[in-house]
CSV table of C-alpha atoms in Angstrom, one decimal:
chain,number,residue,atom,x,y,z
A,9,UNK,CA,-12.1,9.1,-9.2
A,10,UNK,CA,-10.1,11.1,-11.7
A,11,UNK,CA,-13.1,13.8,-12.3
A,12,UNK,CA,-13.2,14.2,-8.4
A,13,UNK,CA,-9.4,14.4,-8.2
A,14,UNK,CA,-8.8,16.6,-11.5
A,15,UNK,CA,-11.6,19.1,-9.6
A,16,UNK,CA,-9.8,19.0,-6.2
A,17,UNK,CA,-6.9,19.9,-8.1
A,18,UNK,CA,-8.1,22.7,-9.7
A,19,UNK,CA,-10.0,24.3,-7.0
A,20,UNK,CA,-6.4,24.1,-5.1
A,21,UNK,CA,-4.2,25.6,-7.7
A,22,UNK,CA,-7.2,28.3,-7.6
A,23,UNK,CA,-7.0,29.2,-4.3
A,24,UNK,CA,-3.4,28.9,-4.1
A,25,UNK,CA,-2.9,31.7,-7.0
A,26,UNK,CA,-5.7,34.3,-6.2
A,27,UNK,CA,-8.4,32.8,-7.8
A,28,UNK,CA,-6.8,34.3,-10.9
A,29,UNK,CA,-7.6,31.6,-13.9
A,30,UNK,CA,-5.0,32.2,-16.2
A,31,UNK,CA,-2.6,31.9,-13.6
A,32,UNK,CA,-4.0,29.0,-12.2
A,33,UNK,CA,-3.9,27.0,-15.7
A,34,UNK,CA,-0.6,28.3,-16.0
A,35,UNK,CA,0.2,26.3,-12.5
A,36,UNK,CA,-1.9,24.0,-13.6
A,37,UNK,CA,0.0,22.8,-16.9
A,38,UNK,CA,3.7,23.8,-14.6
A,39,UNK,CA,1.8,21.2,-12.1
A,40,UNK,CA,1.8,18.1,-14.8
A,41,UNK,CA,4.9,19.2,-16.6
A,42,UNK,CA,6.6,18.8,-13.0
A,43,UNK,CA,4.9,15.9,-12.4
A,44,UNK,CA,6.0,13.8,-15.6
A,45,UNK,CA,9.5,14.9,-15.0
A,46,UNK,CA,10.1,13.6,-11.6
A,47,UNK,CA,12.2,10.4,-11.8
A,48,UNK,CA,10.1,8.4,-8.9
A,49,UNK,CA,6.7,9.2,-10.5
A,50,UNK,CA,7.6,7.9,-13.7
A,51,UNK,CA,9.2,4.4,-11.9
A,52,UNK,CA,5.8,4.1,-10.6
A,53,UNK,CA,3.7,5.1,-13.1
A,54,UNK,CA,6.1,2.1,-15.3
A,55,UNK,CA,5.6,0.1,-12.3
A,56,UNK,CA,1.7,0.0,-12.9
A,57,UNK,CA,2.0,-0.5,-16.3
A,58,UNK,CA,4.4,-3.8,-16.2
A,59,UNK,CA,2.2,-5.0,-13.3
A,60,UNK,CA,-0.3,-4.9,-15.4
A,61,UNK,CA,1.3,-6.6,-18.3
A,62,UNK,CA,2.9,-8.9,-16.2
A,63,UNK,CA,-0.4,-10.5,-14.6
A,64,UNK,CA,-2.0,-10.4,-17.9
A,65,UNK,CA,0.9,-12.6,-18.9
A,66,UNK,CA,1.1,-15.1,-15.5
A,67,UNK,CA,-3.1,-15.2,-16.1
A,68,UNK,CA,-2.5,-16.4,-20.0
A,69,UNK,CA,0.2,-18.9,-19.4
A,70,UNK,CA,-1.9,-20.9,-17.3
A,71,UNK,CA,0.4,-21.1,-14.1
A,72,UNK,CA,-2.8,-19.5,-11.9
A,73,UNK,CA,-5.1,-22.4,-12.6
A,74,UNK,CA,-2.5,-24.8,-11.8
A,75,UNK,CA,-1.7,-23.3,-8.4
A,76,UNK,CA,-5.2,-23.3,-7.7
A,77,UNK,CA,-5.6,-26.6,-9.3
A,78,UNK,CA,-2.9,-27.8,-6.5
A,79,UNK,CA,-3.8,-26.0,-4.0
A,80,UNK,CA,-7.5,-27.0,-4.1
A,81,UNK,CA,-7.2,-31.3,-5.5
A,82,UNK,CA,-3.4,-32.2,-4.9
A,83,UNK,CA,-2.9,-31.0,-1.7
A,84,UNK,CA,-6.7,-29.8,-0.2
A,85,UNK,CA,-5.1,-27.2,1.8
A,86,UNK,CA,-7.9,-24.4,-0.1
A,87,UNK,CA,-11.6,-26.2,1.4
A,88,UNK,CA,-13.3,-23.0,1.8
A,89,UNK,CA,-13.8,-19.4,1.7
A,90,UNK,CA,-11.8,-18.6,5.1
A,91,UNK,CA,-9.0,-20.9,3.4
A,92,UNK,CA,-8.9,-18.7,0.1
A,93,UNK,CA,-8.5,-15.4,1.8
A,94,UNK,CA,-6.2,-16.6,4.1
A,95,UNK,CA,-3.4,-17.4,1.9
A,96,UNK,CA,-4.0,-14.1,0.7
A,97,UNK,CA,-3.4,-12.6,4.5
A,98,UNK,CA,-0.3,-15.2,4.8
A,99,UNK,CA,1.1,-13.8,1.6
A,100,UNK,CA,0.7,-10.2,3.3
A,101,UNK,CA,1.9,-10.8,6.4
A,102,UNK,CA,5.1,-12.7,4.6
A,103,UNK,CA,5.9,-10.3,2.1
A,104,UNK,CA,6.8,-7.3,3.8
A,105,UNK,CA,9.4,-5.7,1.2
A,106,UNK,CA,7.3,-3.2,-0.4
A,107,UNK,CA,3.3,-2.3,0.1
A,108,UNK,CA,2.8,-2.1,-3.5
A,109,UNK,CA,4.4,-5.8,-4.5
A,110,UNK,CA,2.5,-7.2,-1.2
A,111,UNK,CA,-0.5,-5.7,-2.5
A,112,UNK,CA,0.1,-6.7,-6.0
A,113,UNK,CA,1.3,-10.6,-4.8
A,114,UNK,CA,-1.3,-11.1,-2.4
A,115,UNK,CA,-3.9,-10.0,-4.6
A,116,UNK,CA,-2.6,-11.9,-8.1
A,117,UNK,CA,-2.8,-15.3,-5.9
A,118,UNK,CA,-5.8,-14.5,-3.8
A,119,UNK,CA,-8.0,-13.1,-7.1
A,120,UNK,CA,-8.3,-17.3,-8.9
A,121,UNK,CA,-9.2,-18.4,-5.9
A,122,UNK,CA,-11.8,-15.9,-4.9
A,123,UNK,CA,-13.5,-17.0,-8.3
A,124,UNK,CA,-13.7,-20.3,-7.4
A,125,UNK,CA,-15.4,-19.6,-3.8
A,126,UNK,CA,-17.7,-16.6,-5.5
A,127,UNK,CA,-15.9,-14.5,-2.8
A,128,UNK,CA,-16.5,-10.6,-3.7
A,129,UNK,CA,-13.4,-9.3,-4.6
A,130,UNK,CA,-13.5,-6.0,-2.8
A,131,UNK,CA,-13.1,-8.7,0.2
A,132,UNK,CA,-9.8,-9.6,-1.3
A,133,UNK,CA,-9.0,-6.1,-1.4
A,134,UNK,CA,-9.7,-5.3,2.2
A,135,UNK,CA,-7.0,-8.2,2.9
A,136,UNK,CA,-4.3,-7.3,0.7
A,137,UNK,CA,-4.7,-3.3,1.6
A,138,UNK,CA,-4.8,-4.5,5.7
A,139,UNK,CA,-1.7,-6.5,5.3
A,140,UNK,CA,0.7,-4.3,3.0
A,141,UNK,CA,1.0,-1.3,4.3
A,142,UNK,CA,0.3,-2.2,8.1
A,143,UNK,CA,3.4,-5.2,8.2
A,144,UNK,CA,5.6,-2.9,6.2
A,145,UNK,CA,5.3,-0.3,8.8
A,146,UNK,CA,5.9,-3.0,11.5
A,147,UNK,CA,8.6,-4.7,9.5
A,148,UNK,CA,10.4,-1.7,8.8
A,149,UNK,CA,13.8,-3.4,6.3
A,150,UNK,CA,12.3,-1.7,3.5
A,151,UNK,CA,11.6,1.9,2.2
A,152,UNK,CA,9.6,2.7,5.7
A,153,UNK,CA,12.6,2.1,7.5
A,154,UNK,CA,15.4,4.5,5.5
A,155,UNK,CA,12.6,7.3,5.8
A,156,UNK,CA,12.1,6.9,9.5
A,157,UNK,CA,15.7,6.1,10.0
A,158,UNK,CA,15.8,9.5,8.1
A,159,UNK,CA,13.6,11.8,10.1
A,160,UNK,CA,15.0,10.3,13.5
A,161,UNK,CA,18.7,11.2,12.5
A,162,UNK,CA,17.3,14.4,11.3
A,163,UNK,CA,16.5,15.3,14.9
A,164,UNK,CA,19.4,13.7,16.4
A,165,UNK,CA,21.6,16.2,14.8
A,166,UNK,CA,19.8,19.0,15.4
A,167,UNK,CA,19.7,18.1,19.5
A,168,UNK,CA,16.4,17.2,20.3
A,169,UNK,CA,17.3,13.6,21.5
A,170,UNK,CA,20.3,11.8,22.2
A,171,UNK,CA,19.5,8.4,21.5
A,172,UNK,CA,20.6,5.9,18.4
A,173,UNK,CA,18.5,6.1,15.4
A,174,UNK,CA,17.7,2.4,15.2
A,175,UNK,CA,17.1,1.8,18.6
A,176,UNK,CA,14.4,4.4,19.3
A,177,UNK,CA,12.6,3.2,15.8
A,178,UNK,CA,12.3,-0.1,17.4
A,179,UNK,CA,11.1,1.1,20.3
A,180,UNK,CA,8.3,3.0,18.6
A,181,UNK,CA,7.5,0.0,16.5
A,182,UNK,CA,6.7,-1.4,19.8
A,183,UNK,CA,3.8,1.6,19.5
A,184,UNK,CA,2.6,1.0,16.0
A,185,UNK,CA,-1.1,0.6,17.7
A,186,UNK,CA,-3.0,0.9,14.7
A,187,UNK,CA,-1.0,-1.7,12.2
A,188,UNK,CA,-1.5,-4.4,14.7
A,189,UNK,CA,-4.6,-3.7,15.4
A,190,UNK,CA,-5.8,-4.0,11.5
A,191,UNK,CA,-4.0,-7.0,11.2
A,192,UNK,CA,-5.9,-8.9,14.3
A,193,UNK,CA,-9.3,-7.2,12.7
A,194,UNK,CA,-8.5,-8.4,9.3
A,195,UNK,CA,-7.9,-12.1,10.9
A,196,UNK,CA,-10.9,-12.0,12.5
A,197,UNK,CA,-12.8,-10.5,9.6
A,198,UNK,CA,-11.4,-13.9,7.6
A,199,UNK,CA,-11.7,-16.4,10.5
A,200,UNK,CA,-14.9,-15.4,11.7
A,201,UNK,CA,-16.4,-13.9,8.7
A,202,UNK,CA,-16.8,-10.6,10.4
A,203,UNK,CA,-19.1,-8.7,7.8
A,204,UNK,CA,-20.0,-5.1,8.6
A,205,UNK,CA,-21.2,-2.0,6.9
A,206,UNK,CA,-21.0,-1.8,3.4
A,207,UNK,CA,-19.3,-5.3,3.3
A,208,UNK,CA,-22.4,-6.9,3.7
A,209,UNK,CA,-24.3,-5.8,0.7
A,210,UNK,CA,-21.3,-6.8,-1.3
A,211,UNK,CA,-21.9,-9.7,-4.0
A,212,UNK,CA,-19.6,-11.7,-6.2
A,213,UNK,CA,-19.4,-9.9,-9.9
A,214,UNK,CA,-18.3,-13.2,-12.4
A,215,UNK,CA,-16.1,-12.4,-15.1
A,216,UNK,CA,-17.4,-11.9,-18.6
A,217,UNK,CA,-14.3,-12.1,-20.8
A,218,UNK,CA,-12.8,-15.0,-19.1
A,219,UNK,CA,-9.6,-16.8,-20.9
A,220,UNK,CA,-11.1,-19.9,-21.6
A,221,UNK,CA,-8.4,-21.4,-24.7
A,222,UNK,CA,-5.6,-22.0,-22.2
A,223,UNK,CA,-5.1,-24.8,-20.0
A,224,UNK,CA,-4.6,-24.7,-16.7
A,225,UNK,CA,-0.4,-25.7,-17.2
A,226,UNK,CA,2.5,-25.8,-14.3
A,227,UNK,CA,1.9,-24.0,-11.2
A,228,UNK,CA,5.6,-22.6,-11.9
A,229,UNK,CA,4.7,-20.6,-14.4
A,230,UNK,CA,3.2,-18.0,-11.7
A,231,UNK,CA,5.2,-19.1,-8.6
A,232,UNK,CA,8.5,-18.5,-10.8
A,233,UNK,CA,7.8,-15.2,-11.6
A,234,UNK,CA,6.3,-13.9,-8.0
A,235,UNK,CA,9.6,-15.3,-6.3
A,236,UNK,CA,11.6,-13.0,-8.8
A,237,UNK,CA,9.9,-9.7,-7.8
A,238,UNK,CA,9.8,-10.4,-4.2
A,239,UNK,CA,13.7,-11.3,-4.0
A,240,UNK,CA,15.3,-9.1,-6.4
A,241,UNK,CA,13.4,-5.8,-4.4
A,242,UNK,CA,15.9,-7.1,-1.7
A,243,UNK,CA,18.8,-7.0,-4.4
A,244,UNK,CA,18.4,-3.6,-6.2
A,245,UNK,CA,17.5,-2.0,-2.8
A,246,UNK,CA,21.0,-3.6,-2.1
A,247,UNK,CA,22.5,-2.3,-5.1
A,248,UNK,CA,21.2,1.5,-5.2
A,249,UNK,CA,21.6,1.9,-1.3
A,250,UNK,CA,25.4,0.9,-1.8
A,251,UNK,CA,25.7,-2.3,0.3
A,252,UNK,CA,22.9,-0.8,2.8
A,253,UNK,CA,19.5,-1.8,1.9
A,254,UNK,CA,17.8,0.5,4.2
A,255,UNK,CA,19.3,3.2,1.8
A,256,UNK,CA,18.3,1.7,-1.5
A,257,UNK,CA,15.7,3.8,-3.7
A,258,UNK,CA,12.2,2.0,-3.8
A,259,UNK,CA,11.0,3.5,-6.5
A,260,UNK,CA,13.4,2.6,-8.5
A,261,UNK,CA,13.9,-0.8,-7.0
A,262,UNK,CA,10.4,-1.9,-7.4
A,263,UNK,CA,10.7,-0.4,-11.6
A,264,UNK,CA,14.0,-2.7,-11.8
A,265,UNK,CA,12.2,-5.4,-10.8
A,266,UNK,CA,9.4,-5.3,-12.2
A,267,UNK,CA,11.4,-4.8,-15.4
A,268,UNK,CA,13.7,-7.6,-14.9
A,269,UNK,CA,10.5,-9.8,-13.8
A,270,UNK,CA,8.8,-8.7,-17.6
A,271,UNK,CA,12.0,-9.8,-19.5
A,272,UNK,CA,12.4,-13.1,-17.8
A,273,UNK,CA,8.8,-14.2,-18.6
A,274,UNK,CA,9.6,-13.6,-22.0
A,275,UNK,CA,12.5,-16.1,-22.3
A,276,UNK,CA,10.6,-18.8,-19.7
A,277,UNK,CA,7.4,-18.8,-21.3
A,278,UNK,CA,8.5,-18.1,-25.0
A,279,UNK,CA,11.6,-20.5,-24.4
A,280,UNK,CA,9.9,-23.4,-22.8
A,281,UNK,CA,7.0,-23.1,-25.6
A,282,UNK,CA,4.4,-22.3,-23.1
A,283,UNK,CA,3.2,-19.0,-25.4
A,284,UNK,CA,4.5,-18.1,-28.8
A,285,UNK,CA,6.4,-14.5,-29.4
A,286,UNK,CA,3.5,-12.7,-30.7
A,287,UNK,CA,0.6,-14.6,-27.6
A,288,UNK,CA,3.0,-13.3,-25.3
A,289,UNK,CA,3.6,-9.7,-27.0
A,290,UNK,CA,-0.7,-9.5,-27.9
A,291,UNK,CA,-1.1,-10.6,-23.9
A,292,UNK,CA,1.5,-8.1,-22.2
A,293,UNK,CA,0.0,-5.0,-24.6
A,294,UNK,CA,-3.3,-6.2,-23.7
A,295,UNK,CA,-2.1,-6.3,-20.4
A,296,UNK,CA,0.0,-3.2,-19.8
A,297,UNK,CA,-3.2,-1.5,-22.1
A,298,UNK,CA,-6.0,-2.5,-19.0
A,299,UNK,CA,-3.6,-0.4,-16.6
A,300,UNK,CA,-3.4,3.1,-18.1
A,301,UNK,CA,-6.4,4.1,-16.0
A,302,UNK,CA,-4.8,3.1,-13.0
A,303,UNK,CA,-1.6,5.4,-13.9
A,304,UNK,CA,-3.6,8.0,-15.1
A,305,UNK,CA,-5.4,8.0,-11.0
A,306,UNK,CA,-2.1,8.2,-9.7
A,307,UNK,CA,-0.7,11.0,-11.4
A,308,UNK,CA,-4.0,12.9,-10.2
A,309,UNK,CA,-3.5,11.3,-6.8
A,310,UNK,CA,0.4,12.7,-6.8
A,311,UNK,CA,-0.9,16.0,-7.9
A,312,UNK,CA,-3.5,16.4,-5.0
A,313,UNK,CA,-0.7,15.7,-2.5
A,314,UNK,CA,1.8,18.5,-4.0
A,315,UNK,CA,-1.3,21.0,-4.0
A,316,UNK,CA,-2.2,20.4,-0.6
A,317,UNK,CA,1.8,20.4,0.2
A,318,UNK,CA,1.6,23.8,-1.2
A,319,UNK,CA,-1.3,24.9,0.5
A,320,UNK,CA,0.5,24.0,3.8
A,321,UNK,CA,-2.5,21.7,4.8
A,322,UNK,CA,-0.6,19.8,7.1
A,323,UNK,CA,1.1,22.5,9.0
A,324,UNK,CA,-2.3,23.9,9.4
A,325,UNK,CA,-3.3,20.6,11.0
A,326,UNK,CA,-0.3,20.3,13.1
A,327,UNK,CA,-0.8,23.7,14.5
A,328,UNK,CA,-4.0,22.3,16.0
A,329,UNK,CA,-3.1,20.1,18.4
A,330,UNK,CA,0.4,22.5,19.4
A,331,UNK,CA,-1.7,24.8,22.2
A,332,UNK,CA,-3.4,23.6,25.4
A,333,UNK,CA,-3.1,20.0,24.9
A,334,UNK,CA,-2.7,18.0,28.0
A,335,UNK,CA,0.6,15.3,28.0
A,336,UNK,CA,-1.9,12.9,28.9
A,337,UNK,CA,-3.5,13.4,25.6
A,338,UNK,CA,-0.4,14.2,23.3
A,339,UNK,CA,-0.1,11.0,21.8
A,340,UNK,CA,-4.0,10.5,20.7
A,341,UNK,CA,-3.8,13.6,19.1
A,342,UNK,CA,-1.0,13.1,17.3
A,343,UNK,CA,-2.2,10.1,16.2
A,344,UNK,CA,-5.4,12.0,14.9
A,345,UNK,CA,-3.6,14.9,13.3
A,346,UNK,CA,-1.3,12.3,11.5
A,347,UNK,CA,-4.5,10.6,10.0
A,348,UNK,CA,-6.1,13.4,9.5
A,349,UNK,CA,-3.3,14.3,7.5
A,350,UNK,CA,-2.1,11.4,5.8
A,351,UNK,CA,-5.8,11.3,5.1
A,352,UNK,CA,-6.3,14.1,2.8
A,353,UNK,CA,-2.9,14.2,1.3
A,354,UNK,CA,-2.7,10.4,0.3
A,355,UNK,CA,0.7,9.6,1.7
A,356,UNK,CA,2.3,8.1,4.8
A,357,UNK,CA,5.7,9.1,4.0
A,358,UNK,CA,4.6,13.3,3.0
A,359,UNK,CA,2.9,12.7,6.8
A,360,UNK,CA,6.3,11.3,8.3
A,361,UNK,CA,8.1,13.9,6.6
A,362,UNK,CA,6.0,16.4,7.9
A,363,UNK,CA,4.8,15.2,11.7
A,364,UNK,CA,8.0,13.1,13.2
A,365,UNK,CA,10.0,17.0,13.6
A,366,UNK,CA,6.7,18.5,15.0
A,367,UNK,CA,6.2,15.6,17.5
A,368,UNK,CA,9.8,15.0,18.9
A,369,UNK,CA,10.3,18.4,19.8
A,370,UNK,CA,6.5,18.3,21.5
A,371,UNK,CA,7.0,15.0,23.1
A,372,UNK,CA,10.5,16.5,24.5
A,373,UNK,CA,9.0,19.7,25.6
A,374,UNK,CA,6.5,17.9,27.5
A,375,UNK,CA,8.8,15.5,29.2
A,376,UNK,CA,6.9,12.8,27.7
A,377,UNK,CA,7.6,9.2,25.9
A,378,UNK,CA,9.1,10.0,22.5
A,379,UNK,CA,8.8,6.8,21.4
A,380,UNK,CA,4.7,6.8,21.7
A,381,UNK,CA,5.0,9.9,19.7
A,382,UNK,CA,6.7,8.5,16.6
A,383,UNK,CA,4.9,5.1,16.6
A,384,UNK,CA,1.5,7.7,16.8
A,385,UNK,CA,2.7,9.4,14.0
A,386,UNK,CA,3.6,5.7,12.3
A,387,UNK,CA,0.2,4.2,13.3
A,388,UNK,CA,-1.7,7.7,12.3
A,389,UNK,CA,0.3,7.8,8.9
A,390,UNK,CA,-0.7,4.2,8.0
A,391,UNK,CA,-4.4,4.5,9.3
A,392,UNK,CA,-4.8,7.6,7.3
A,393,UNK,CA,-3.0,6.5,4.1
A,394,UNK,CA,-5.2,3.2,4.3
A,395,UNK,CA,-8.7,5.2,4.5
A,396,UNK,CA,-7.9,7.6,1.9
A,397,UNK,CA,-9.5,7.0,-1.7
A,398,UNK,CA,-6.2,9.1,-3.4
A,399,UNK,CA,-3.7,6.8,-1.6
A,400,UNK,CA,-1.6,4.8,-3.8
A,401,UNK,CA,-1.8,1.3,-1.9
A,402,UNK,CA,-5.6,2.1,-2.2
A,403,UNK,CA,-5.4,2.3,-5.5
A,404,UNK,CA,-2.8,-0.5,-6.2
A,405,UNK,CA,-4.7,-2.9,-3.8
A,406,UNK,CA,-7.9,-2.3,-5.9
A,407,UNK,CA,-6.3,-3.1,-9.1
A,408,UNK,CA,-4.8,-6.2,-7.4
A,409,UNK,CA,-8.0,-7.5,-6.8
A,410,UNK,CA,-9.9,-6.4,-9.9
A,411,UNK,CA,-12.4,-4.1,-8.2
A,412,UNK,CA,-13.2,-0.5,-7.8
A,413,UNK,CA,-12.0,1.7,-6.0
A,414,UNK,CA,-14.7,3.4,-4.3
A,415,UNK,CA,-16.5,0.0,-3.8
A,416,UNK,CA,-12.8,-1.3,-1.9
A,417,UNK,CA,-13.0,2.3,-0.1
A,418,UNK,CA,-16.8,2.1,1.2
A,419,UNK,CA,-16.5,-1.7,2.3
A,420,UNK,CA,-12.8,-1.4,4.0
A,421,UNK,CA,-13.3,1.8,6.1
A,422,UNK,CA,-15.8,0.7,9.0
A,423,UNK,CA,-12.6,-2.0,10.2
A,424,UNK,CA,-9.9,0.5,9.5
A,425,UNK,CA,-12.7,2.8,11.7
A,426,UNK,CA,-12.6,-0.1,14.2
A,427,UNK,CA,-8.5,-0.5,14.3
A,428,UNK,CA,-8.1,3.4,14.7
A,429,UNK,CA,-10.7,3.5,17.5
A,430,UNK,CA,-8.5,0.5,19.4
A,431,UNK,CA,-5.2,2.7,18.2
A,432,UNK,CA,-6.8,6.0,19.7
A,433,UNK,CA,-7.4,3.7,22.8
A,434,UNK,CA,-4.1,2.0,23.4
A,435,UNK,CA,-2.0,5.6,23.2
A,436,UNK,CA,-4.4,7.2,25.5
A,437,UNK,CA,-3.7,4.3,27.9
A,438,UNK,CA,0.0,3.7,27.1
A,439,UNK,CA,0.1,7.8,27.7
A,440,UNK,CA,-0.8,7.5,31.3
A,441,UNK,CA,2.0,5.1,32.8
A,442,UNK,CA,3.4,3.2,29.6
A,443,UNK,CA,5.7,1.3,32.0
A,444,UNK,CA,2.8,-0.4,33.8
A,445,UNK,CA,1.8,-2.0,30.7
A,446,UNK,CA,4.9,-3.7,29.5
């Protein structure tokens, strides 16, 4: 991943100054230097690493084996594989704050009990990649949301609609084909054990360093910490939106919490005796240490997306579907052109950003349902951003789930494939008489 994504970058920065080498390590080194400066890059690249310390520590103190132990002997609600993977689903579905602490939630809980069903892990990654991003596009009182709320007021002002903000985002939600789609095929992919493609050849990898010295102690000691980062993303989205959480920062609400998540499991565990100073300080650099690859594939993956901003790949795209498309067909293609897009770049939001003022003004010209055209660009955002190897939910949800990335791509895309094809369908359909369908 990081040699493919290092060359993509390079042959970019290439083209982009003249093929001239000098010049293009010049941009090359100006590309990184920018890169580690940005505030919100290094949040998440801190982000990664505290995740990573923070499991390390939540897997030493014991609190995973005593939520499995409960959930399997106490109360028998985990009997089987299906069971396993769907609390992992539930947890998705539930925690719709912030794709990357779904992702990382779903995948912390979901990963014990995987081991003891012998359930592939790149099976827990297809779940906790299908629910993240597709409910927090659907559940849009997180970073989605001020974005989209964004764009939309964006184009209120300048006159291409007159219609509130929040009312026509709900109304496209209402078209956000593809992220309901994934999550019926990832149900039925649990329920039914739907195994396709790549998915099949797929084979449970055991663990060779496993912790064995600890034992298995209160299931708090995990369930303590995971309620902390999933409620305090609500406060400091709170607190640097100014009273209006749809405003907050999510980069630097997720960092705060994570941070704020890291010091309290120093005082609980140290403090109630469940790991000494230096188990706990060993585990988190241990921890923190096992992430650095991780951080190192998102920097590339952030570089990618600047390089293909800069070679104006998605106004290229967008300038595809702008001739000799029929009304009936607007929608589907913006759906495609948004995947396509969000696709190569790695990033729903850079997609948003990019396709929402091309498709209102479209949609307006053509006298046709603006609504379908910003939940196309929603669903085609979130389809492409969940396909793409450089995406950071991708990236995260592999990490989750402890396996690689190219093994979570290969087995997740034939039923992302399967949820576009139904999206493609749906605004095709809704395009020809929405109203007779609702």
């Amino acid at each position: 991943m990081i040699v493919s994504l290092f060359s993509g970058i390079c042959v970019g920065l290439f083209i982009l100054n003249n093929y001239d080498v000098l010049a293009s390590l010049e941009a090359l080194y100006t590309l990184f230097t920018f890169l580690l400066s940005e505030g919100w890059i290094l949040k998440t690249l801190a982000f990664v690493i505290l995740a990573g310390a923070i499991m390390a520590l939540i897997q030493k103190s014991g609190g995973v084996h005593g939520f499995v132990n409960f959930m399997l002997h106490q109360k028998k609600i985990i009997k089987s594989e299906r069971s396993a993977l769907m609390v992992s689903y539930i947890l998705g579905v539930v925690i719709f704050v912030e794709t990357s602490i779904t992702a990382l939630v779903s995948g912390a809980v979901g990963k014990p009990l995987c081991d003891k069903y012998k359930i592939p892990h790149e099976k827990l990654a297809f779940v906790c990649d299908s629910t993240s991003a597709p409910i927090g596009s659907l559940i849009v009182l997180n970073g989605y949301g001020a974005l989209l709320l964004g764009l939309l007021n964006t184009q209120i002002s300048q006159g291409y609609i007159q219609e509130n903000s929040t009312t026509l985002l709900i109304n496209s939600l209402m078209y956000n084909f593809y992220a309901i789609s994934a999550l019926i095929v990832t149900f039925t992919f649990i329920y039914f054990n739907f195994e396709i493609g790549a998915m099949k050849e797929t084979v449970y990898k055991a663990k060779v360093n496993v912790d064995k010295e600890h034992r298995p102690s209160s299931m708090y000691y995990m369930l303590l910490p995971i309620f902390l980062m999933v409620s305090l993303v609500f406060v400091f989205l709170y607190i640097t939106g100014n009273g209006e959480i749809l405003k907050g920062s999510g980069s630097s609400s997720i960092f705060y919490t994570m941070l704020s998540t890291f010091v309290f499991i120093l005082f609980y565990y140290v403090g109630t005796k469940n790991l000494s100073l230096r188990e706990w300080s060993s585990t988190a650099y241990k921890g923190a240490k096992s992430f650095v690859p991780i951080s190192f594939i998102l920097v590339f993956a952030f570089g990618i997306g600047n390089v293909t901003g800069e070679l104006k790949t998605g106004v290229y795209l967008s300038t595809l579907a702008t001739e000799n498309v029929n009304p009936y067909f607007l929608a589907g293609s913006i759906f495609l052109l948004s995947s396509l897009m969000s696709f190569s770049t790695g990033t729903s939001w850079g997609t948003f950003s990019i396709m929402i003022p091309i498709a209102i003004p479209m949609a307006v010209g053509m006298d046709t349902d603006v609504a379908l055209a910003i939940g196309a660009v929603i669903s085609g955002g979130v389809f492409g951003d969940h396909c793409s190897p450089i995406s950071d939910t991708t990236i995260i949800s592999s990490m989750a789930s402890d396996c690689e990335v190219m093994d979570h791509v290969k087995t997740q895309l034939p039923y992302a494939l399967i949820s576009g094809v139904i999206a493609l369908s749906l605004f095709i359909i809704f395009a020809i008489d929405p109203m007779q369908y609702l």
